[in-house]
Short mmCIF file of C-alpha atoms and ligand atoms in Angstrom, two decimals:
data_model
loop_
_atom_site.label_atom_id
_atom_site.label_comp_id
_atom_site.label_asym_id
_atom_site.label_seq_id
_atom_site.Cartn_x
_atom_site.Cartn_y
_atom_site.Cartn_z
CA MET A 1 0.13 -0.19 -0.28
CA SER A 2 1.36 3.01 -0.98
CA PHE A 3 1.55 6.57 0.99
CA GLU A 4 -1.03 9.33 0.10
CA THR A 5 -1.05 11.08 2.98
CA ILE A 6 1.59 11.87 5.17
CA SER A 7 0.76 13.28 9.09
CA VAL A 8 3.81 15.06 10.74
CA ILE A 9 3.04 15.42 14.20
CA GLY A 10 5.96 18.07 16.01
CA LEU A 11 6.64 20.99 12.86
CA GLY A 12 9.80 22.04 14.91
CA TYR A 13 13.42 21.64 14.07
CA ILE A 14 12.98 18.06 12.60
CA GLY A 15 9.56 17.64 11.94
CA LEU A 16 8.65 21.12 9.97
CA PRO A 17 12.21 20.54 6.92
CA THR A 18 10.69 16.63 6.96
CA ALA A 19 7.02 17.55 6.53
CA ALA A 20 7.94 19.66 3.32
CA MET A 21 10.69 17.14 2.40
CA PHE A 22 7.43 15.04 1.52
CA ALA A 23 5.69 17.60 0.02
CA SER A 24 8.04 18.44 -2.01
CA ARG A 25 7.84 14.78 -3.04
CA LYS A 26 4.26 15.95 -4.14
CA LYS A 27 2.84 13.53 -1.03
CA ASN A 28 -0.31 15.41 0.61
CA VAL A 29 1.42 16.50 4.15
CA ILE A 30 -0.93 17.23 7.28
CA GLY A 31 1.38 18.84 9.99
CA VAL A 32 0.33 18.95 13.37
CA ASP A 33 1.33 21.26 16.04
CA VAL A 34 -0.27 22.12 19.28
CA ASN A 35 1.00 25.70 18.92
CA GLN A 36 -1.54 27.48 17.10
CA LYS A 37 1.03 30.03 16.05
CA ALA A 38 3.48 27.86 14.57
CA VAL A 39 0.22 26.34 12.85
CA ASP A 40 -1.07 29.77 11.34
CA THR A 41 2.70 30.84 10.41
CA ILE A 42 2.80 27.49 7.91
CA ASN A 43 -0.32 28.11 6.68
CA ARG A 44 0.63 31.30 5.30
CA GLY A 45 3.81 29.79 3.65
CA GLU A 46 6.31 31.39 6.36
CA ILE A 47 8.27 30.08 8.88
CA HIS A 48 9.00 29.90 13.17
CA ILE A 49 12.53 28.72 12.87
CA ILE A 50 15.78 29.37 11.21
CA GLU A 51 17.30 26.91 8.46
CA PRO A 52 18.85 27.89 5.48
CA ASP A 53 16.53 26.63 2.43
CA LEU A 54 13.89 25.58 4.14
CA ASP A 55 11.49 29.21 3.93
CA MET A 56 11.46 28.27 0.14
CA MET A 57 10.68 24.53 0.24
CA VAL A 58 7.98 25.55 2.91
CA HIS A 59 6.32 28.00 0.97
CA ALA A 60 6.33 26.28 -2.36
CA ALA A 61 4.49 23.34 -0.22
CA VAL A 62 1.87 25.40 1.15
CA THR A 63 0.77 27.10 -2.05
CA GLU A 64 0.83 24.31 -4.19
CA GLY A 65 -1.32 22.80 -2.12
CA TYR A 66 1.09 20.11 -0.38
CA LEU A 67 1.37 20.85 2.92
CA LYS A 68 -1.19 22.28 5.19
CA ALA A 69 -0.50 22.54 9.82
CA THR A 70 -3.41 22.39 11.86
CA THR A 71 -3.50 21.67 15.56
CA LYS A 72 -5.69 18.52 15.21
CA PRO A 73 -4.37 15.43 13.90
CA GLU A 74 -6.75 13.57 11.02
CA SER A 75 -6.11 10.58 8.97
CA ALA A 76 -3.76 10.19 7.21
CA ASP A 77 -1.30 6.58 6.06
CA ALA A 78 1.93 7.54 7.88
CA PHE A 79 2.07 9.17 10.97
CA LEU A 80 5.06 10.80 11.77
CA ILE A 81 5.97 11.82 15.50
CA ALA A 82 9.06 14.08 15.77
CA VAL A 83 7.99 16.39 19.03
CA PRO A 84 10.32 16.78 22.34
CA THR A 85 12.11 14.32 24.55
CA PRO A 86 13.18 16.66 27.34
CA PHE A 87 14.55 16.23 30.69
CA LEU A 88 11.67 15.69 33.83
CA PRO A 89 12.91 18.21 36.25
CA ASN A 90 15.23 17.17 38.64
CA GLU A 91 17.35 18.27 41.27
CA GLU A 92 21.26 19.27 41.17
CA GLY A 93 23.26 16.05 41.01
CA ASN A 94 20.94 14.01 40.43
CA ILE A 95 20.85 12.24 36.90
CA PRO A 96 18.08 13.95 34.37
CA GLU A 97 15.36 11.11 33.29
CA PRO A 98 13.90 11.36 29.95
CA ASP A 99 10.19 12.71 29.72
CA LEU A 100 8.07 10.95 27.31
CA SER A 101 5.02 12.97 28.21
CA TYR A 102 4.82 14.69 24.54
CA ILE A 103 5.76 11.19 22.77
CA GLU A 104 2.41 10.04 25.06
CA ALA A 105 0.52 12.86 24.04
CA ALA A 106 1.50 12.75 20.86
CA SER A 107 0.22 8.91 20.61
CA ARG A 108 -2.97 9.32 22.46
CA ALA A 109 -3.39 12.17 19.52
CA ILE A 110 -3.73 10.33 17.01
CA ALA A 111 -4.98 6.81 17.80
CA PRO A 112 -8.30 8.10 17.61
CA VAL A 113 -7.32 8.82 13.61
CA LEU A 114 -5.56 5.65 13.01
CA LYS A 115 -6.88 3.33 10.60
CA LYS A 116 -6.22 -0.18 9.44
CA GLY A 117 -2.74 -0.50 7.21
CA ASP A 118 -1.45 2.97 9.08
CA LEU A 119 2.52 3.09 9.88
CA VAL A 120 3.05 5.02 12.54
CA ILE A 121 6.98 6.03 13.07
CA LEU A 122 8.67 7.95 15.92
CA GLU A 123 11.33 9.77 14.90
CA SER A 124 12.29 12.12 18.30
CA THR A 125 15.44 10.61 19.91
CA SER A 126 13.84 8.66 22.36
CA PRO A 127 15.88 6.57 25.37
CA VAL A 128 15.28 2.99 24.72
CA GLY A 129 11.88 0.97 25.01
CA ALA A 130 10.23 4.42 24.00
CA THR A 131 9.40 2.47 20.99
CA GLU A 132 7.57 -0.17 22.57
CA LYS A 133 5.82 2.08 25.14
CA MET A 134 4.57 4.25 22.19
CA ALA A 135 3.08 0.85 20.78
CA GLU A 136 1.47 0.24 24.11
CA TRP A 137 0.02 3.80 24.50
CA LEU A 138 -1.34 3.50 21.32
CA SER A 139 -2.61 -0.09 21.89
CA ALA A 140 -4.97 1.02 24.86
CA ALA A 141 -6.21 3.87 23.29
CA ARG A 142 -7.44 1.53 20.28
CA PRO A 143 -8.63 -1.79 21.44
CA ASP A 144 -10.18 -2.36 18.52
CA LEU A 145 -7.18 -2.22 16.48
CA THR A 146 -4.28 -4.63 16.90
CA PHE A 147 -0.38 -4.05 16.95
CA PRO A 148 3.21 -5.21 16.67
CA GLN A 149 3.45 -6.57 20.55
CA SER A 150 0.99 -8.49 20.23
CA ALA A 151 -0.12 -9.64 16.32
CA GLY A 152 3.41 -9.04 15.38
CA GLU A 153 3.91 -9.12 11.81
CA ASN A 154 -0.11 -9.22 11.15
CA ALA A 155 -0.62 -6.23 13.56
CA ASP A 156 -3.36 -3.89 11.94
CA ILE A 157 -0.83 -1.23 12.34
CA ASN A 158 2.78 -0.74 11.86
CA ILE A 159 5.53 1.04 13.95
CA ALA A 160 8.96 2.10 13.47
CA HIS A 161 11.80 3.82 15.44
CA CYS A 162 13.52 5.66 13.11
CA PRO A 163 15.87 8.62 14.34
CA GLU A 164 16.81 11.33 13.12
CA ARG A 165 20.62 12.56 12.28
CA VAL A 166 20.57 15.73 10.80
CA LEU A 167 22.56 18.61 11.50
CA PRO A 168 21.28 21.67 12.25
CA GLY A 169 21.84 24.23 9.62
CA HIS A 170 22.51 21.44 7.06
CA VAL A 171 19.26 20.04 7.43
CA VAL A 172 18.13 19.92 4.26
CA ARG A 173 20.42 18.54 2.48
CA GLU A 174 21.64 15.95 4.91
CA LEU A 175 17.72 14.54 5.14
CA VAL A 176 18.30 13.80 1.87
CA GLU A 177 21.72 12.31 1.92
CA ASN A 178 22.11 10.84 4.92
CA ASP A 179 21.75 7.11 5.57
CA ARG A 180 18.72 6.40 7.65
CA VAL A 181 18.41 4.28 10.46
CA ILE A 182 15.56 1.82 10.42
CA GLY A 183 14.06 0.19 13.34
CA GLY A 184 11.08 -1.94 12.47
CA MET A 185 9.16 -3.52 15.50
CA THR A 186 8.63 -6.20 12.73
CA ALA A 187 10.43 -7.11 9.37
CA LYS A 188 6.92 -5.49 7.54
CA CYS A 189 7.59 -2.70 9.88
CA SER A 190 10.65 -1.84 8.50
CA ALA A 191 10.09 -2.72 5.09
CA ARG A 192 7.08 -0.02 5.11
CA ALA A 193 9.06 2.51 6.70
CA VAL A 194 12.06 1.51 4.27
CA GLU A 195 9.49 2.42 1.37
CA LEU A 196 7.89 5.71 3.11
CA TYR A 197 11.72 7.49 3.81
CA LYS A 198 12.72 6.42 0.10
CA THR A 199 10.39 8.76 -1.23
CA PHE A 200 13.26 11.41 -0.62
CA VAL A 201 16.24 9.65 1.02
CA GLN A 202 19.36 9.56 -1.48
CA GLY A 203 21.41 7.62 1.79
CA GLU A 204 21.00 3.62 2.10
CA CYS A 205 17.77 2.71 4.91
CA VAL A 206 19.83 0.56 6.71
CA ILE A 207 17.05 -1.58 8.89
CA THR A 208 17.20 -2.86 12.44
CA ASN A 209 14.93 -3.26 15.52
CA ALA A 210 13.40 -0.31 17.20
CA ARG A 211 15.76 -1.16 21.04
CA THR A 212 18.86 -0.69 18.21
CA ALA A 213 17.65 2.20 16.32
CA GLU A 214 17.05 3.73 19.37
CA MET A 215 20.08 3.01 21.11
CA ALA A 216 22.28 3.67 17.39
CA LYS A 217 21.25 7.32 17.67
CA LEU A 218 22.15 7.38 21.38
CA THR A 219 25.68 5.98 21.14
CA GLU A 220 26.21 8.13 17.99
CA ASN A 221 25.57 11.82 19.95
CA SER A 222 27.30 9.86 23.39
CA CYS A 223 30.45 9.49 21.12
CA ARG A 224 31.10 12.74 20.34
CA ASP A 225 30.37 13.80 23.59
CA VAL A 226 32.82 11.85 25.09
CA GLN A 227 35.60 13.13 22.10
CA ILE A 228 34.66 16.56 22.92
CA ALA A 229 34.93 16.21 26.63
CA PHE A 230 37.62 14.91 26.21
CA ALA A 231 39.49 18.13 24.11
CA ASN A 232 37.97 20.13 26.91
CA GLU A 233 39.66 17.98 29.45
CA LEU A 234 42.85 18.64 27.71
CA SER A 235 42.49 22.41 27.22
CA ILE A 236 42.08 22.32 31.36
CA ILE A 237 45.17 20.42 31.30
CA CYS A 238 47.07 22.65 28.98
CA ASP A 239 46.04 25.85 31.31
CA LYS A 240 47.89 24.18 33.98
CA LEU A 241 51.05 23.02 32.14
CA ASP A 242 51.28 26.33 30.11
CA ILE A 243 51.12 24.41 26.38
CA ASP A 244 49.00 26.09 23.69
CA VAL A 245 46.10 23.57 23.81
CA TRP A 246 44.95 24.02 19.78
CA GLU A 247 48.93 23.68 18.59
CA LEU A 248 48.62 20.60 20.36
CA ILE A 249 45.77 18.98 19.12
CA SER A 250 46.95 20.07 15.89
CA LEU A 251 49.84 18.69 16.25
CA ALA A 252 48.70 15.54 17.55
CA ASN A 253 46.24 15.39 14.20
CA ARG A 254 49.12 14.74 12.26
CA HIS A 255 48.86 11.32 13.46
CA PRO A 256 47.03 9.41 11.05
CA ARG A 257 44.86 7.55 13.74
CA ILE A 258 44.14 10.31 15.73
CA ASN A 259 41.38 13.02 14.86
CA ILE A 260 40.46 15.06 18.23
CA LEU A 261 37.71 17.65 18.17
CA GLN A 262 38.42 20.93 19.49
CA PRO A 263 37.66 21.84 23.33
CA GLY A 264 35.38 25.03 23.77
CA PRO A 265 33.08 27.27 26.68
CA GLY A 266 30.85 23.79 26.73
CA VAL A 267 28.69 21.60 24.87
CA GLY A 268 25.14 22.90 23.87
CA GLY A 269 22.32 22.67 21.52
CA HIS A 270 19.28 20.58 22.01
CA CYS A 271 20.57 17.34 21.62
CA ILE A 272 24.86 16.04 22.61
CA ALA A 273 24.28 17.50 25.97
CA VAL A 274 20.98 15.11 26.49
CA ASP A 275 21.31 12.32 24.73
CA PRO A 276 23.93 10.99 26.69
CA TRP A 277 21.54 10.77 30.06
CA PHE A 278 19.48 8.84 28.26
CA ILE A 279 21.57 6.00 28.36
CA VAL A 280 23.19 7.09 31.92
CA SER A 281 19.90 7.12 33.35
CA LYS A 282 18.98 3.55 31.91
CA THR A 283 21.85 2.02 33.41
CA PRO A 284 23.76 4.48 35.59
CA ASP A 285 25.89 1.76 37.52
CA GLU A 286 27.54 0.30 33.57
CA ALA A 287 28.16 4.26 31.55
CA LYS A 288 30.37 5.86 33.54
CA LEU A 289 32.83 6.56 31.02
CA ILE A 290 29.38 8.19 29.02
CA HIS A 291 28.33 10.05 32.44
CA THR A 292 32.19 11.03 33.33
CA ALA A 293 31.70 13.23 29.38
CA ARG A 294 28.98 15.06 30.53
CA LYS A 295 30.45 16.19 34.06
CA VAL A 296 33.57 17.62 32.38
CA ASN A 297 31.03 19.37 29.62
CA ASP A 298 28.85 20.44 32.08
CA ALA A 299 31.69 21.94 33.84
CA LYS A 300 33.45 23.70 31.42
CA PRO A 301 31.33 27.06 31.44
CA ASP A 302 32.20 27.55 35.17
CA TRP A 303 36.23 27.17 34.42
CA VAL A 304 35.90 29.55 31.97
CA ILE A 305 33.82 31.93 33.66
CA ASN A 306 36.89 31.44 36.55
CA LYS A 307 39.44 32.25 34.00
CA VAL A 308 37.22 35.52 33.18
CA LYS A 309 37.86 35.98 37.21
CA ILE A 310 41.66 35.74 37.05
CA THR A 311 41.49 37.96 34.08
CA ILE A 312 39.54 40.47 36.06
CA ALA A 313 42.07 39.86 39.40
CA ASP A 314 44.73 40.67 36.73
CA PHE A 315 43.87 43.86 35.22
CA LEU A 316 43.39 45.36 38.28
CA GLN A 317 46.82 44.29 39.80
CA ALA A 318 47.99 46.16 36.62
CA ASN A 319 45.64 49.07 37.21
CA PRO A 320 45.62 49.87 40.72
CA ASP A 321 44.13 53.14 40.29
CA LYS A 322 40.92 51.09 39.11
CA THR A 323 38.21 49.41 41.24
CA ALA A 324 36.14 45.89 39.45
CA LYS A 325 33.17 48.58 38.87
CA ASP A 326 35.82 49.95 36.01
CA VAL A 327 36.15 47.21 34.44
CA THR A 328 34.40 46.30 31.30
CA ILE A 329 34.09 42.67 29.61
CA ALA A 330 32.58 41.86 26.17
CA CYS A 331 31.29 38.55 25.38
CA TYR A 332 32.03 37.81 21.72
CA GLY A 333 28.75 34.98 20.41
CA LEU A 334 25.88 33.81 22.43
CA ALA A 335 25.05 30.62 20.34
CA PHE A 336 25.58 27.40 21.37
CA LYS A 337 27.79 26.57 17.84
CA PRO A 338 29.34 28.80 15.25
CA ASP A 339 27.62 30.54 12.27
CA ILE A 340 24.18 29.86 13.60
CA ASP A 341 21.44 32.10 15.34
CA ASP A 342 20.16 29.42 18.29
CA LEU A 343 20.99 30.73 21.75
CA ARG A 344 18.84 27.60 23.30
CA GLU A 345 20.64 25.24 25.73
CA SER A 346 24.01 27.52 24.52
CA PRO A 347 26.92 27.75 27.31
CA ALA A 348 27.75 31.02 25.84
CA MET A 349 24.39 32.55 26.79
CA ALA A 350 24.89 30.72 30.49
CA ILE A 351 28.37 32.26 30.86
CA ALA A 352 27.58 35.84 29.57
CA GLN A 353 24.14 35.22 32.16
CA GLN A 354 26.32 34.69 34.60
CA LEU A 355 29.02 37.25 34.21
CA ILE A 356 26.03 39.90 34.18
CA ALA A 357 24.98 39.40 37.83
CA LEU A 358 28.64 38.11 38.90
CA HIS A 359 30.66 41.40 37.61
CA ASN A 360 30.15 45.07 38.87
CA GLY A 361 31.07 46.97 35.68
CA ASN A 362 29.89 46.94 32.15
CA VAL A 363 29.20 43.30 30.42
CA LEU A 364 28.43 44.07 26.60
CA LEU A 365 26.89 41.44 24.20
CA VAL A 366 28.22 41.01 20.79
CA GLU A 367 26.29 38.53 18.78
CA PRO A 368 26.26 39.33 14.80
CA ASN A 369 23.90 36.31 13.92
CA ILE A 370 20.45 38.07 16.07
CA THR A 371 19.03 41.24 15.59
CA GLN A 372 17.12 41.17 19.23
CA LEU A 373 18.47 39.45 22.48
CA PRO A 374 16.28 37.28 24.48
CA ALA A 375 13.65 38.13 27.32
CA LYS A 376 16.73 36.34 29.57
CA LEU A 377 18.66 39.07 28.78
CA ALA A 378 16.13 41.68 29.30
CA GLY A 379 17.95 45.16 29.99
CA GLN A 380 21.19 44.87 28.00
CA MET A 381 22.00 45.88 25.06
CA LEU A 382 23.65 43.98 21.86
CA PHE A 383 27.09 45.69 20.63
CA SER A 384 28.98 45.06 17.11
CA ALA A 385 32.25 43.46 17.39
CA GLU A 386 34.19 46.60 16.55
CA GLN A 387 32.05 48.72 19.51
CA ALA A 388 33.27 46.21 21.72
CA PHE A 389 36.59 46.05 20.21
CA SER A 390 37.37 49.78 21.30
CA GLU A 391 35.11 50.10 25.24
CA ALA A 392 36.12 46.84 27.08
CA ASP A 393 39.27 45.61 28.80
CA ILE A 394 38.68 41.98 29.16
CA HIS A 395 37.27 40.69 25.71
CA VAL A 396 35.80 37.01 25.82
CA LEU A 397 35.30 35.22 22.82
CA LEU A 398 32.97 32.69 23.39
CA VAL A 399 31.24 31.35 19.68
CA ASP A 400 34.59 30.87 17.07
CA HIS A 401 31.72 32.24 14.61
CA LYS A 402 33.43 33.02 10.98
CA MET A 403 33.23 36.71 11.68
CA PHE A 404 35.46 36.69 14.86
CA LYS A 405 38.19 34.62 12.63
CA SER A 406 38.94 37.63 10.32
CA ILE A 407 38.81 40.54 13.18
CA LYS A 408 40.02 40.69 16.73
CA PRO A 409 40.80 42.79 19.16
CA THR A 410 44.31 45.04 19.24
CA ALA A 411 44.04 46.19 22.82
CA GLY A 412 43.22 44.86 26.20
CA LEU A 413 43.30 41.47 27.95
CA VAL A 414 41.53 38.26 25.97
CA VAL A 415 40.02 34.91 27.39
CA ASP A 416 39.65 32.45 24.35
CA SER A 417 37.55 29.75 24.43
CA ARG A 418 37.95 28.65 20.66
CA GLY A 419 41.39 29.31 20.59
CA ILE A 420 40.55 31.62 17.32
CA TRP A 421 42.51 35.21 19.08
N1 SAJ B 1 31.67 21.28 20.12
C1 SAJ B 1 32.55 21.23 20.79
N2 SAJ B 1 33.76 20.90 19.98
C2 SAJ B 1 33.58 20.72 18.66
C3 SAJ B 1 32.90 20.38 17.69
C4 SAJ B 1 31.04 20.91 18.92
O1 SAJ B 1 32.51 22.24 21.84
O2 SAJ B 1 34.67 19.75 18.07
C5 SAJ B 1 30.17 21.89 20.73
C6 SAJ B 1 29.55 22.78 19.19
O3 SAJ B 1 30.11 24.04 19.82
C7 SAJ B 1 28.09 22.50 20.58
C8 SAJ B 1 27.94 20.75 20.73
O4 SAJ B 1 29.22 20.92 20.84
O5 SAJ B 1 27.52 23.19 21.35
C9 SAJ B 1 26.78 20.80 19.45
O6 SAJ B 1 27.86 20.86 18.21
P1 SAJ B 1 27.74 20.11 17.01
O7 SAJ B 1 27.95 20.10 15.96
O8 SAJ B 1 28.77 18.63 17.64
O9 SAJ B 1 26.39 18.91 17.30
P2 SAJ B 1 24.45 19.08 17.11
O10 SAJ B 1 24.19 19.48 18.64
O11 SAJ B 1 24.45 20.59 16.33
O12 SAJ B 1 24.17 18.19 16.36
C10 SAJ B 1 24.22 16.74 16.26
C11 SAJ B 1 24.79 16.00 15.09
N3 SAJ B 1 25.16 14.79 15.94
C12 SAJ B 1 26.82 14.29 15.99
O13 SAJ B 1 27.03 15.72 15.14
C13 SAJ B 1 27.36 12.56 15.96
C14 SAJ B 1 23.64 15.79 14.87
O14 SAJ B 1 23.74 15.02 13.82
C15 SAJ B 1 22.17 15.10 15.01
O15 SAJ B 1 21.18 14.60 14.18
C16 SAJ B 1 21.59 16.44 16.17
O16 SAJ B 1 23.46 16.50 17.15
C17 SAJ B 1 20.68 15.49 16.73
O17 SAJ B 1 19.48 16.42 16.95
O18 SAJ B 1 20.90 14.66 17.59
#
């Protein structure tokens, strides 16, 4: 049975590009989101997130009539769930537990419109076992239909986990080109999911089971987290030993089998700093290295703040006529990584906020990729790099945006968390 109508639940950074991609292949796509504002924006042919080329795709899909957004699920042949899986609120020091309530809510929302022959795919990054849980929620809501956990290959509804693996900023290209892990609850579920993704995926669709697919996604991001933690730990060791860590890494990387990543002010974003916890919370006694890497990366912003405090003390020692109130600090970059405007879960933002709270003098914020500061920084102003260069006594480089690679301050003290100045 082919897929004529496809519904995508959750129209965020993954769901919206995926919906637009199916629509670009002339499938009827129903995008569902609880956010009425996002739904209205999309139905005007506009987008509420920033991702290169997505605006054109959504505009074309909506004007040609292949994509519409709504807050209430409608009947479709396939449902892709791409909702967030954040943490449950937890006390500092405890292992964060994943919050599956968005997946549960999405399952309950689509259950009434499911019909025999439908395919349901969980795309959200999830702890091992989440797809089976989703299948249970669906089955509890629709006792009149059969599901793979009890009916196997003969189930009325097919279910699979197919994790997204695209890099923010390159989503449109990577959705098409990346290989896809397809974890069906049965062989038939996998085969149908492959058929669906082959609508636009040019990469290979590699079949496994749902649990392995869940773990594959968590493994990819945990691997990167561990590798970044290694670089961050090296930067702290090198600082103590008076060695330039960036020179050290570039030398070590000349070895044919070594490829060390780059240290920074910490790990941000909604994936790499989150997903390893899904492994740690399931297997806390076994996931020792993954847990330690998380702690190393989470501690890095405080290390940078401490560096700034030491630099303020150095400045005051060299300028005995001044007090902390007279010292102007500039922070360069607020985004969670270079050349994007996404400030969520950004270590640079956390450092800037803490410096504003800690420091008696002025803190100037420079972020060339935004025009307005978020509410969290209400009362602060955005400055151009040139203004900050001329006004600040201490320059704190937090994000290696392209722009900062071509200019640098000529006076004042520098705390460079990225090694470009
Ligand atoms: N970072 C460093 N040093 C490095 C590389 C990255 O400090 O050498 C920092 C970045 O500055 C940033 C954080 O790590 O704060 C994460 O950035 P990233 O570019 O490594 O990854 P994300 O979060 O943008 O996207 C990741 C990708 N996963 C992997 O590369 C294994 C992407 O493919 C996933 O789809 C995405 O997570 C996701 O949605 O899970």
